[in-house]
Amino acid sequence: AGAVDDVVAALVAAHPYEEPVYDVIARRGEAGFVGRVGTPKGLDTVDALAETVSSELGGVVRVAGDGPVGTVAVVPGSGADFMRAARRAGADVIVTGDVRHHAAREAVESGLAVIDPGHIATERPGVRRLYAAVARAVPAVMDLT
């Protein structure tokens, strides 16, 4: 439900004069990966990457796992649901927020280290860019900071 209900409501609102025809197709299995995967330069351990993430995002990070880093997955917000997809994408570590203890343990057991700087900290950089883009397109947008 949730997002599906929103889409159906928007569809009905867009066609109030007729009964719209639509199909809702349930997807089974894991959702697609919405993050980014890359290779960090000069950050070859989980600890070094965690220190950089903490410094860049300005806060405390929680870390589970250790070892060398070749590939990093980054998922803004609460990305624990994407840890398996990150591992399949070849990531050695995932940077995301809101990772619960058991999910972090499961990730580490699968070979994926976890760096969790928190939900808001992982979204803040994207929100700043989104605000800048909207402000350029719509100059009357107010700064709510």
C-alpha positions as a printed Julia matrix, in Angstrom:
145×3 Matrix{Float64}:
   0.0     0.0     0.0
   1.34    3.47    0.76
   3.0     4.5    -2.49
   0.62    2.36   -4.56
  -2.38    4.06   -2.93
  -0.84    7.45   -3.69
  -0.34    6.55   -7.35
  -3.89    5.22   -7.74
  -5.3     8.35   -6.02
  -3.3    10.57   -8.39
  -4.5     8.54  -11.38
  -8.14    8.89  -10.31
  -7.68   12.61   -9.59
  -6.19   13.14  -13.05
  -9.17   11.41  -14.7
 -12.21   12.41  -12.57
 -14.54   12.31  -15.57
 -14.09    8.62  -16.31
 -13.15    5.39  -14.63
  -9.44    4.93  -15.31
  -8.17    1.53  -16.31
  -5.07    0.39  -14.49
  -3.33   -2.72  -13.2
  -1.38   -2.93   -9.96
   1.28   -5.58  -10.34
   2.8    -6.89   -7.13
   6.57   -7.23   -7.29
   8.04  -10.14   -5.43
  11.5   -10.14   -3.97
  13.9    -7.34   -3.23
  13.5    -3.85   -4.6
  16.11   -2.51   -6.99
  19.19   -0.84   -5.61
  18.7     2.93   -5.29
  22.15    3.89   -4.08
  25.49    4.41   -5.73
  28.5     2.11   -5.83
  32.07    3.27   -6.31
  35.71    2.87   -5.41
  37.13    5.35   -2.91
  40.57    6.8    -3.54
  43.0     6.68   -0.64
  40.51    5.15    1.79
  41.43    1.5     1.84
  40.05    0.45    5.25
  36.64    0.62    6.89
  38.1     2.73    9.73
  39.62    5.28    7.33
  36.36    5.53    5.4
  34.35    5.88    8.63
  36.6     8.74    9.8
  36.12   10.54    6.48
  32.35   10.0     6.52
  32.18   11.34   10.08
  34.26   14.38    9.17
  32.32   15.15    5.97
  28.85   14.65    7.44
  29.71   16.21   10.78
  28.77   13.66   13.35
  29.24   10.35   15.05
  29.09    7.22   12.92
  28.37    3.68   14.02
  30.58    1.03   12.44
  30.11   -2.71   12.14
  32.83   -4.79   10.54
  36.35   -3.95    9.5
  38.95   -4.8     6.92
  39.96   -3.58    3.5
  37.67   -1.53    1.28
  37.61   -1.9    -2.47
  34.04   -0.94   -3.29
  31.58    1.22   -1.35
  27.79    1.39   -1.63
  26.08    4.59   -0.5
  22.33    4.7     0.17
  20.77    7.87    1.6
  18.25    7.66    4.41
  17.33    4.28    5.78
  19.07    1.85    3.45
  19.2    -1.36    5.45
  16.76   -2.97    3.0
  19.38   -2.58    0.28
  22.29   -4.32    2.0
  21.9    -7.57    0.06
  21.69   -5.63   -3.21
  24.81   -3.69   -2.23
  26.64   -6.94   -1.56
  25.52   -8.36   -4.92
  26.83   -5.16   -6.53
  30.26   -6.04   -5.15
  30.37   -3.64   -2.21
  32.67   -4.34    0.73
  31.01   -1.64    2.85
  27.71    0.23    2.82
  27.23    3.78    4.1
  23.59    4.31    5.09
  21.41    5.33    8.02
  19.07    3.67   10.5
  20.73    0.25   10.49
  19.46   -1.89   13.36
  21.83   -4.09   15.34
  20.7    -7.44   13.9
  20.75   -6.15   10.32
  24.3    -4.89   10.84
  25.38   -8.24   12.27
  23.82  -10.08    9.34
  25.59   -7.76    6.9
  28.96   -8.31    8.56
  28.42  -12.08    8.5
  27.82  -11.83    4.74
  31.09   -9.9     4.28
  29.59   -6.39    4.13
  30.82   -3.81    6.64
  28.38   -1.07    7.69
  28.98    2.62    8.35
  25.87    4.31    9.77
  26.1     8.1    10.14
  22.35    8.37   10.76
  19.32    8.9     8.57
  19.33   12.7     8.37
  23.09   12.98    7.91
  22.95   10.78    4.81
  20.11   12.8     3.26
  21.31   16.33    4.07
  23.77   16.66    1.11
  21.11   15.6    -1.39
  18.5    17.9     0.13
  20.9    20.83   -0.22
  21.4    20.06   -3.92
  17.67   19.57   -4.44
  16.93   22.9    -2.76
  19.54   24.65   -4.92
  18.06   23.15   -8.1
  14.5    24.13   -7.14
  15.62   27.63   -6.08
  17.28   28.13   -9.49
  14.13   26.99  -11.27
  11.71   28.85   -8.99
  13.38   31.99   -7.6
  10.54   32.64   -5.14
  11.36   29.5    -3.12
  12.01   30.45    0.51
  15.04   29.32    2.47
  13.73   27.3     5.4
  17.09   26.65    7.05
